[in-house]
PDB file of C-alpha atoms in Angstrom:
ATOM      1  CA  ASP A   1      16.060  -3.049  -4.965  1.00 61.00           C
ATOM      2  CA  GLN A   2      14.200  -0.533  -2.818  1.00 73.00           C
ATOM      3  CA  GLN A   3      12.997   2.140  -5.183  1.00 90.00           C
ATOM      4  CA  VAL A   4      11.113   3.935  -2.401  1.00 94.00           C
ATOM      5  CA  LYS A   5      12.868   4.371   0.928  1.00 94.00           C
ATOM      6  CA  GLN A   6      11.654   5.626   4.255  1.00 95.00           C
ATOM      7  CA  ASN A   7      14.832   5.722   6.295  1.00 90.00           C
ATOM      8  CA  SER A   8      13.235   6.499   9.657  1.00 94.00           C
ATOM      9  CA  PRO A   9      11.428   3.479  11.111  1.00 93.00           C
ATOM     10  CA  SER A  10       9.885   5.646  13.818  1.00 96.00           C
ATOM     11  CA  LEU A  11       9.334   9.249  14.846  1.00 97.00           C
ATOM     12  CA  SER A  12       8.149  10.709  18.142  1.00 97.00           C
ATOM     13  CA  VAL A  13       6.594  14.176  18.314  1.00 98.00           C
ATOM     14  CA  GLN A  14       4.875  16.235  20.980  1.00 97.00           C
ATOM     15  CA  GLU A  15       1.208  17.084  20.469  1.00 97.00           C
ATOM     16  CA  GLY A  16       0.800  20.454  18.749  1.00 97.00           C
ATOM     17  CA  ARG A  17       4.211  20.333  17.116  1.00 97.00           C
ATOM     18  CA  ILE A  18       5.057  19.620  13.489  1.00 98.00           C
ATOM     19  CA  SER A  19       5.663  16.053  12.302  1.00 98.00           C
ATOM     20  CA  ILE A  20       7.876  15.663   9.250  1.00 98.00           C
ATOM     21  CA  LEU A  21       8.033  12.279   7.563  1.00 98.00           C
ATOM     22  CA  ASN A  22      10.546  11.778   4.784  1.00 98.00           C
ATOM     23  CA  CYS A  23      10.739   9.570   1.729  1.00 97.00           C
ATOM     24  CA  ASP A  24      13.387   9.127  -0.979  1.00 97.00           C
ATOM     25  CA  TYR A  25      12.977   7.457  -4.354  1.00 96.00           C
ATOM     26  CA  THR A  26      15.304   6.363  -7.117  1.00 94.00           C
ATOM     27  CA  ASN A  27      13.132   5.837 -10.198  1.00 88.00           C
ATOM     28  CA  SER A  28      12.746   8.957 -12.358  1.00 89.00           C
ATOM     29  CA  MET A  29       9.763   7.352 -14.078  1.00 88.00           C
ATOM     30  CA  PHE A  30       7.520   7.811 -11.043  1.00 91.00           C
ATOM     31  CA  ASP A  31       4.831  10.353 -11.893  1.00 89.00           C
ATOM     32  CA  TYR A  32       2.573  10.203  -8.865  1.00 92.00           C
ATOM     33  CA  PHE A  33       3.313  10.040  -5.160  1.00 95.00           C
ATOM     34  CA  LEU A  34       0.976   9.159  -2.313  1.00 96.00           C
ATOM     35  CA  TRP A  35       0.935   8.897   1.456  1.00 97.00           C
ATOM     36  CA  TYR A  36      -1.152   6.306   3.248  1.00 97.00           C
ATOM     37  CA  LYS A  37      -1.823   5.971   6.961  1.00 97.00           C
ATOM     38  CA  LYS A  38      -2.286   2.639   8.679  1.00 95.00           C
ATOM     39  CA  TYR A  39      -3.707   1.886  12.095  1.00 94.00           C
ATOM     40  CA  PRO A  40      -3.236  -1.550  13.700  1.00 89.00           C
ATOM     41  CA  ALA A  41      -5.639  -4.225  12.436  1.00 86.00           C
ATOM     42  CA  GLU A  42      -6.793  -1.969   9.608  1.00 90.00           C
ATOM     43  CA  GLY A  43      -5.745  -1.598   6.000  1.00 93.00           C
ATOM     44  CA  PRO A  44      -3.861   1.502   4.831  1.00 95.00           C
ATOM     45  CA  THR A  45      -6.030   4.511   4.060  1.00 96.00           C
ATOM     46  CA  PHE A  46      -5.207   7.173   1.517  1.00 95.00           C
ATOM     47  CA  LEU A  47      -4.081  10.460   3.052  1.00 97.00           C
ATOM     48  CA  ILE A  48      -2.739  12.822   0.424  1.00 97.00           C
ATOM     49  CA  SER A  49      -1.048  12.705  -2.974  1.00 95.00           C
ATOM     50  CA  ILE A  50       0.983  14.824  -5.368  1.00 96.00           C
ATOM     51  CA  SER A  51       1.618  14.691  -9.075  1.00 93.00           C
ATOM     52  CA  SER A  52       5.195  14.916 -10.294  1.00 93.00           C
ATOM     53  CA  ILE A  53       4.392  18.192 -12.060  1.00 94.00           C
ATOM     54  CA  LYS A  54       3.748  19.891  -8.732  1.00 96.00           C
ATOM     55  CA  ASP A  55       6.001  20.625  -5.781  1.00 96.00           C
ATOM     56  CA  LYS A  56       3.424  21.081  -3.038  1.00 97.00           C
ATOM     57  CA  ASN A  57      -0.047  19.880  -2.170  1.00 97.00           C
ATOM     58  CA  GLU A  58      -1.957  20.845   0.934  1.00 97.00           C
ATOM     59  CA  ASP A  59      -5.022  19.341   2.593  1.00 96.00           C
ATOM     60  CA  GLY A  60      -5.915  20.729   5.985  1.00 97.00           C
ATOM     61  CA  ARG A  61      -3.204  19.837   8.467  1.00 98.00           C
ATOM     62  CA  PHE A  62      -1.345  17.730   5.897  1.00 98.00           C
ATOM     63  CA  THR A  63       1.090  19.064   3.298  1.00 98.00           C
ATOM     64  CA  VAL A  64       3.236  17.037   0.936  1.00 98.00           C
ATOM     65  CA  PHE A  65       6.350  18.545  -0.619  1.00 98.00           C
ATOM     66  CA  LEU A  66       8.099  17.099  -3.663  1.00 97.00           C
ATOM     67  CA  ASN A  67      11.702  17.881  -4.625  1.00 97.00           C
ATOM     68  CA  LYS A  68      12.244  16.149  -7.944  1.00 95.00           C
ATOM     69  CA  SER A  69      15.881  17.136  -8.319  1.00 95.00           C
ATOM     70  CA  ALA A  70      16.651  15.487  -4.986  1.00 96.00           C
ATOM     71  CA  LYS A  71      14.150  12.669  -5.559  1.00 96.00           C
ATOM     72  CA  HIS A  72      12.720  13.411  -2.153  1.00 97.00           C
ATOM     73  CA  LEU A  73       9.276  13.992  -0.748  1.00 96.00           C
ATOM     74  CA  SER A  74       8.080  14.806   2.711  1.00 98.00           C
ATOM     75  CA  LEU A  75       4.821  14.865   4.611  1.00 98.00           C
ATOM     76  CA  HIS A  76       4.232  17.654   7.122  1.00 98.00           C
ATOM     77  CA  ILE A  77       1.534  17.361   9.758  1.00 98.00           C
ATOM     78  CA  VAL A  78       0.757  20.599  11.576  1.00 97.00           C
ATOM     79  CA  PRO A  79      -0.318  20.592  14.332  1.00 97.00           C
ATOM     80  CA  SER A  80       0.224  16.961  15.259  1.00 98.00           C
ATOM     81  CA  GLN A  81      -2.526  15.252  17.249  1.00 97.00           C
ATOM     82  CA  PRO A  82      -2.480  12.004  19.282  1.00 96.00           C
ATOM     83  CA  GLY A  83      -4.910  10.501  16.762  1.00 96.00           C
ATOM     84  CA  ASP A  84      -2.225  10.893  14.098  1.00 97.00           C
ATOM     85  CA  SER A  85      -0.214   8.117  15.772  1.00 97.00           C
ATOM     86  CA  ALA A  86      -0.024   5.435  13.088  1.00 97.00           C
ATOM     87  CA  VAL A  87       2.293   3.965  10.473  1.00 96.00           C
ATOM     88  CA  TYR A  88       2.725   6.185   7.432  1.00 97.00           C
ATOM     89  CA  PHE A  89       3.612   4.675   4.061  1.00 96.00           C
ATOM     90  CA  CYS A  90       5.058   6.633   1.206  1.00 96.00           C
ATOM     91  CA  ALA A  91       4.145   5.257  -2.237  1.00 95.00           C
ATOM     92  CA  ALA A  92       5.085   6.040  -5.813  1.00 94.00           C
ATOM     93  CA  SER A  93       3.492   4.928  -9.035  1.00 88.00           C
ATOM     94  CA  TRP A  94       3.971   5.292 -12.757  1.00 82.00           C
ATOM     95  CA  GLY A  95       2.438   4.290 -16.021  1.00 72.00           C
ATOM     96  CA  THR A  96      -0.850   4.771 -17.746  1.00 63.00           C
ATOM     97  CA  GLY A  97      -3.559   2.191 -17.973  1.00 58.00           C
ATOM     98  CA  GLY A  98      -1.995  -0.555 -15.916  1.00 57.00           C
ATOM     99  CA  PHE A  99       0.560   0.714 -13.427  1.00 65.00           C
ATOM    100  CA  LYS A 100       2.569  -0.435 -10.464  1.00 76.00           C
ATOM    101  CA  THR A 101       2.683   1.207  -7.081  1.00 86.00           C
ATOM    102  CA  ILE A 102       5.831   0.847  -4.991  1.00 90.00           C
ATOM    103  CA  PHE A 103       5.574   1.370  -1.254  1.00 93.00           C
ATOM    104  CA  GLY A 104       8.195   2.307   1.278  1.00 93.00           C
ATOM    105  CA  ALA A 105       8.706   0.298   4.462  1.00 92.00           C
ATOM    106  CA  GLY A 106       6.739   2.783   6.556  1.00 94.00           C
ATOM    107  CA  THR A 107       7.456   5.178   9.429  1.00 96.00           C
ATOM    108  CA  ARG A 108       5.714   4.712  12.765  1.00 96.00           C
ATOM    109  CA  LEU A 109       4.653   8.091  14.164  1.00 98.00           C
ATOM    110  CA  PHE A 110       4.053   8.543  17.879  1.00 97.00           C
ATOM    111  CA  VAL A 111       2.350  11.767  18.921  1.00 98.00           C
ATOM    112  CA  LYS A 112       2.649  12.291  22.665  1.00 96.00           C
ATOM    113  CA  ALA A 113      -0.060  14.165  24.524  1.00 92.00           C
TER     114      ALA A 113
ATOM    115  CA  LYS B   1     -20.935   1.938   0.666  1.00 67.00           C
ATOM    116  CA  ALA B   2     -19.216  -1.143   2.047  1.00 77.00           C
ATOM    117  CA  GLY B   3     -15.426  -1.118   1.969  1.00 92.00           C
ATOM    118  CA  VAL B   4     -13.030  -3.736   0.649  1.00 96.00           C
ATOM    119  CA  THR B   5     -13.704  -7.058   2.356  1.00 97.00           C
ATOM    120  CA  GLN B   6     -11.059  -9.713   2.775  1.00 97.00           C
ATOM    121  CA  THR B   7     -11.679 -13.224   4.061  1.00 97.00           C
ATOM    122  CA  PRO B   8     -10.551 -14.905   6.140  1.00 97.00           C
ATOM    123  CA  ARG B   9      -8.933 -12.400   8.509  1.00 96.00           C
ATOM    124  CA  TYR B  10      -6.569 -14.956   9.996  1.00 96.00           C
ATOM    125  CA  LEU B  11      -5.209 -18.223   8.677  1.00 96.00           C
ATOM    126  CA  ILE B  12      -2.754 -20.799   9.959  1.00 97.00           C
ATOM    127  CA  LYS B  13      -1.245 -23.303   7.560  1.00 97.00           C
ATOM    128  CA  THR B  14       1.709 -25.659   7.522  1.00 97.00           C
ATOM    129  CA  ARG B  15       4.574 -25.800   5.070  1.00 97.00           C
ATOM    130  CA  GLY B  16       3.709 -27.445   1.767  1.00 97.00           C
ATOM    131  CA  GLN B  17       0.011 -26.673   1.960  1.00 97.00           C
ATOM    132  CA  GLN B  18      -1.785 -24.290  -0.327  1.00 97.00           C
ATOM    133  CA  VAL B  19      -4.073 -21.412   0.562  1.00 98.00           C
ATOM    134  CA  THR B  20      -6.700 -19.268  -1.147  1.00 98.00           C
ATOM    135  CA  LEU B  21      -7.509 -15.754   0.001  1.00 98.00           C
ATOM    136  CA  SER B  22     -10.571 -13.833  -1.082  1.00 98.00           C
ATOM    137  CA  CYS B  23     -11.193 -10.155  -1.743  1.00 98.00           C
ATOM    138  CA  SER B  24     -14.457  -8.352  -2.490  1.00 97.00           C
ATOM    139  CA  PRO B  25     -13.784  -4.841  -3.790  1.00 96.00           C
ATOM    140  CA  ILE B  26     -15.890  -1.771  -3.183  1.00 95.00           C
ATOM    141  CA  SER B  27     -19.055  -1.934  -5.267  1.00 94.00           C
ATOM    142  CA  GLY B  28     -18.371  -0.498  -8.692  1.00 92.00           C
ATOM    143  CA  HIS B  29     -14.604  -0.847  -8.423  1.00 93.00           C
ATOM    144  CA  ARG B  30     -13.155  -2.926 -11.211  1.00 92.00           C
ATOM    145  CA  SER B  31      -9.424  -2.896 -10.471  1.00 92.00           C
ATOM    146  CA  VAL B  32      -8.039  -5.110  -7.719  1.00 94.00           C
ATOM    147  CA  SER B  33      -4.425  -5.289  -6.559  1.00 94.00           C
ATOM    148  CA  TRP B  34      -2.748  -7.580  -4.053  1.00 96.00           C
ATOM    149  CA  TYR B  35       0.157  -6.771  -1.751  1.00 96.00           C
ATOM    150  CA  GLN B  36       2.256  -8.682   0.744  1.00 96.00           C
ATOM    151  CA  GLN B  37       3.299  -6.849   3.903  1.00 93.00           C
ATOM    152  CA  THR B  38       6.123  -8.149   6.070  1.00 89.00           C
ATOM    153  CA  PRO B  39       7.887  -6.350   8.939  1.00 79.00           C
ATOM    154  CA  GLY B  40      10.446  -3.891   7.626  1.00 74.00           C
ATOM    155  CA  GLN B  41       9.583  -4.527   3.982  1.00 78.00           C
ATOM    156  CA  GLY B  42       6.572  -2.348   3.473  1.00 83.00           C
ATOM    157  CA  LEU B  43       3.987  -3.455   0.968  1.00 91.00           C
ATOM    158  CA  GLN B  44       5.308  -5.602  -1.867  1.00 92.00           C
ATOM    159  CA  PHE B  45       3.183  -5.577  -5.032  1.00 91.00           C
ATOM    160  CA  LEU B  46       1.960  -8.993  -6.106  1.00 94.00           C
ATOM    161  CA  PHE B  47      -0.396  -8.377  -9.023  1.00 90.00           C
ATOM    162  CA  GLU B  48      -3.202  -6.239 -10.405  1.00 91.00           C
ATOM    163  CA  TYR B  49      -6.384  -7.412 -12.076  1.00 92.00           C
ATOM    164  CA  PHE B  50      -8.827  -5.483 -14.217  1.00 91.00           C
ATOM    165  CA  SER B  51     -11.753  -6.934 -16.130  1.00 90.00           C
ATOM    166  CA  GLU B  52     -10.737 -10.471 -15.184  1.00 93.00           C
ATOM    167  CA  THR B  53      -7.260 -10.004 -16.708  1.00 92.00           C
ATOM    168  CA  GLN B  54      -3.953  -9.725 -14.915  1.00 91.00           C
ATOM    169  CA  ARG B  55      -2.520  -6.360 -16.000  1.00 88.00           C
ATOM    170  CA  ASN B  56       0.626  -6.190 -13.905  1.00 86.00           C
ATOM    171  CA  LYS B  57       2.717  -8.585 -11.885  1.00 88.00           C
ATOM    172  CA  GLY B  58       5.344  -8.064  -9.195  1.00 89.00           C
ATOM    173  CA  ASN B  59       8.501 -10.075  -8.587  1.00 90.00           C
ATOM    174  CA  PHE B  60       7.053 -13.088  -6.841  1.00 95.00           C
ATOM    175  CA  PRO B  61       7.524 -16.757  -7.729  1.00 96.00           C
ATOM    176  CA  GLY B  62       4.945 -18.647  -9.724  1.00 95.00           C
ATOM    177  CA  ARG B  63       3.601 -20.196  -6.513  1.00 97.00           C
ATOM    178  CA  PHE B  64       1.657 -16.961  -6.128  1.00 97.00           C
ATOM    179  CA  SER B  65      -1.278 -16.673  -8.489  1.00 96.00           C
ATOM    180  CA  GLY B  66      -4.589 -14.932  -8.635  1.00 97.00           C
ATOM    181  CA  ARG B  67      -7.731 -14.437 -10.605  1.00 96.00           C
ATOM    182  CA  GLN B  68     -10.625 -12.058 -10.893  1.00 97.00           C
ATOM    183  CA  PHE B  69     -14.233 -12.956 -11.510  1.00 96.00           C
ATOM    184  CA  SER B  70     -16.832 -11.178 -13.607  1.00 95.00           C
ATOM    185  CA  ASN B  71     -18.232  -9.466 -10.488  1.00 94.00           C
ATOM    186  CA  SER B  72     -14.720  -8.054  -9.805  1.00 94.00           C
ATOM    187  CA  ARG B  73     -14.190 -10.255  -6.768  1.00 97.00           C
ATOM    188  CA  SER B  74     -10.660 -11.608  -6.661  1.00 98.00           C
ATOM    189  CA  GLU B  75      -8.868 -14.576  -5.187  1.00 98.00           C
ATOM    190  CA  MET B  76      -5.199 -15.090  -4.505  1.00 97.00           C
ATOM    191  CA  ASN B  77      -3.664 -18.534  -4.251  1.00 98.00           C
ATOM    192  CA  VAL B  78      -0.322 -19.560  -2.797  1.00 97.00           C
ATOM    193  CA  SER B  79       0.786 -23.128  -3.402  1.00 95.00           C
ATOM    194  CA  THR B  80       3.470 -25.122  -1.610  1.00 96.00           C
ATOM    195  CA  LEU B  81       3.624 -22.720   1.302  1.00 97.00           C
ATOM    196  CA  GLU B  82       6.985 -21.775   2.782  1.00 97.00           C
ATOM    197  CA  LEU B  83       7.721 -20.286   6.208  1.00 96.00           C
ATOM    198  CA  GLY B  84       8.685 -17.020   4.506  1.00 94.00           C
ATOM    199  CA  ASP B  85       5.168 -16.656   3.137  1.00 96.00           C
ATOM    200  CA  SER B  86       3.960 -15.686   6.607  1.00 96.00           C
ATOM    201  CA  ALA B  87       2.728 -12.136   6.147  1.00 96.00           C
ATOM    202  CA  LEU B  88      -0.235  -9.812   6.000  1.00 95.00           C
ATOM    203  CA  TYR B  89      -1.833  -9.996   2.560  1.00 97.00           C
ATOM    204  CA  LEU B  90      -3.662  -6.844   1.554  1.00 97.00           C
ATOM    205  CA  CYS B  91      -6.117  -6.342  -1.230  1.00 97.00           C
ATOM    206  CA  ALA B  92      -6.850  -2.916  -2.677  1.00 95.00           C
ATOM    207  CA  SER B  93      -9.455  -1.774  -5.168  1.00 94.00           C
ATOM    208  CA  SER B  94      -9.909   1.284  -7.329  1.00 91.00           C
ATOM    209  CA  PRO B  95     -12.721   2.376  -9.629  1.00 86.00           C
ATOM    210  CA  ARG B  96     -10.804   1.845 -12.840  1.00 77.00           C
ATOM    211  CA  GLN B  97      -7.453   0.903 -14.180  1.00 70.00           C
ATOM    212  CA  GLY B  98      -4.955   3.724 -13.969  1.00 69.00           C
ATOM    213  CA  GLN B  99      -6.444   5.238 -10.839  1.00 77.00           C
ATOM    214  CA  HIS B 100      -3.565   5.921  -8.514  1.00 84.00           C
ATOM    215  CA  ILE B 101      -5.548   6.075  -5.264  1.00 90.00           C
ATOM    216  CA  GLN B 102      -6.355   2.644  -3.878  1.00 92.00           C
ATOM    217  CA  TYR B 103      -8.735   1.548  -1.150  1.00 95.00           C
ATOM    218  CA  PHE B 104      -7.466  -1.232   1.062  1.00 96.00           C
ATOM    219  CA  GLY B 105      -9.098  -4.030   2.975  1.00 97.00           C
ATOM    220  CA  ALA B 106      -7.997  -4.947   6.489  1.00 96.00           C
ATOM    221  CA  GLY B 107      -5.952  -7.849   5.176  1.00 96.00           C
ATOM    222  CA  THR B 108      -5.567 -11.560   5.791  1.00 97.00           C
ATOM    223  CA  ARG B 109      -2.833 -12.517   8.233  1.00 96.00           C
ATOM    224  CA  LEU B 110      -1.292 -15.791   7.119  1.00 97.00           C
ATOM    225  CA  SER B 111       0.941 -17.775   9.453  1.00 97.00           C
ATOM    226  CA  VAL B 112       2.867 -20.704   8.014  1.00 97.00           C
ATOM    227  CA  LEU B 113       4.150 -23.191  10.586  1.00 95.00           C
TER     228      LEU B 113
END
């Protein structure tokens, strides 16, 4: 039962272009969505998040869009840089007090110089 | 401030053995969660601890257990190891329960032969 799905295992983009990473979810109870970035031999690091009451959140080159009716969120990276090459995990959580976070399988982004 | 520290980084065990993994959260963080990462499966939630109490548990068999100490350090134990337990085990901490953003350690890579 994959409640959070990242259907693209990998994505290749030219430096300077836009990278768009997609994520779909099934559980309407999710109230917070996050993106994490992971380099080899390191743990995931938090990148950007969005509450379910919003539809867009922007932080520098990174923007997350949430479409609740479609149960879909996306991460836009503009412009893409070679240092952005990593695995990106979409995550969703719900609850107050104790909560669970469900992660997608990840999308490996390659940014070519 | 030191990050989340996981020990050991690498571990090789044989089927039937048991293993204990350790996690020291960021100083001041009281919530610790554990995840299992396998290729193509993303991060699977194991359990969350806060104030020495397990607050949430994922869908893993009882062979997987954990605990948290009064200094917030946490250990995870897997008994009667199976080949399928080979994975990267990640620990994440957050300042308090209910904080969506988590800070991850580099993980312990467990290989079961």
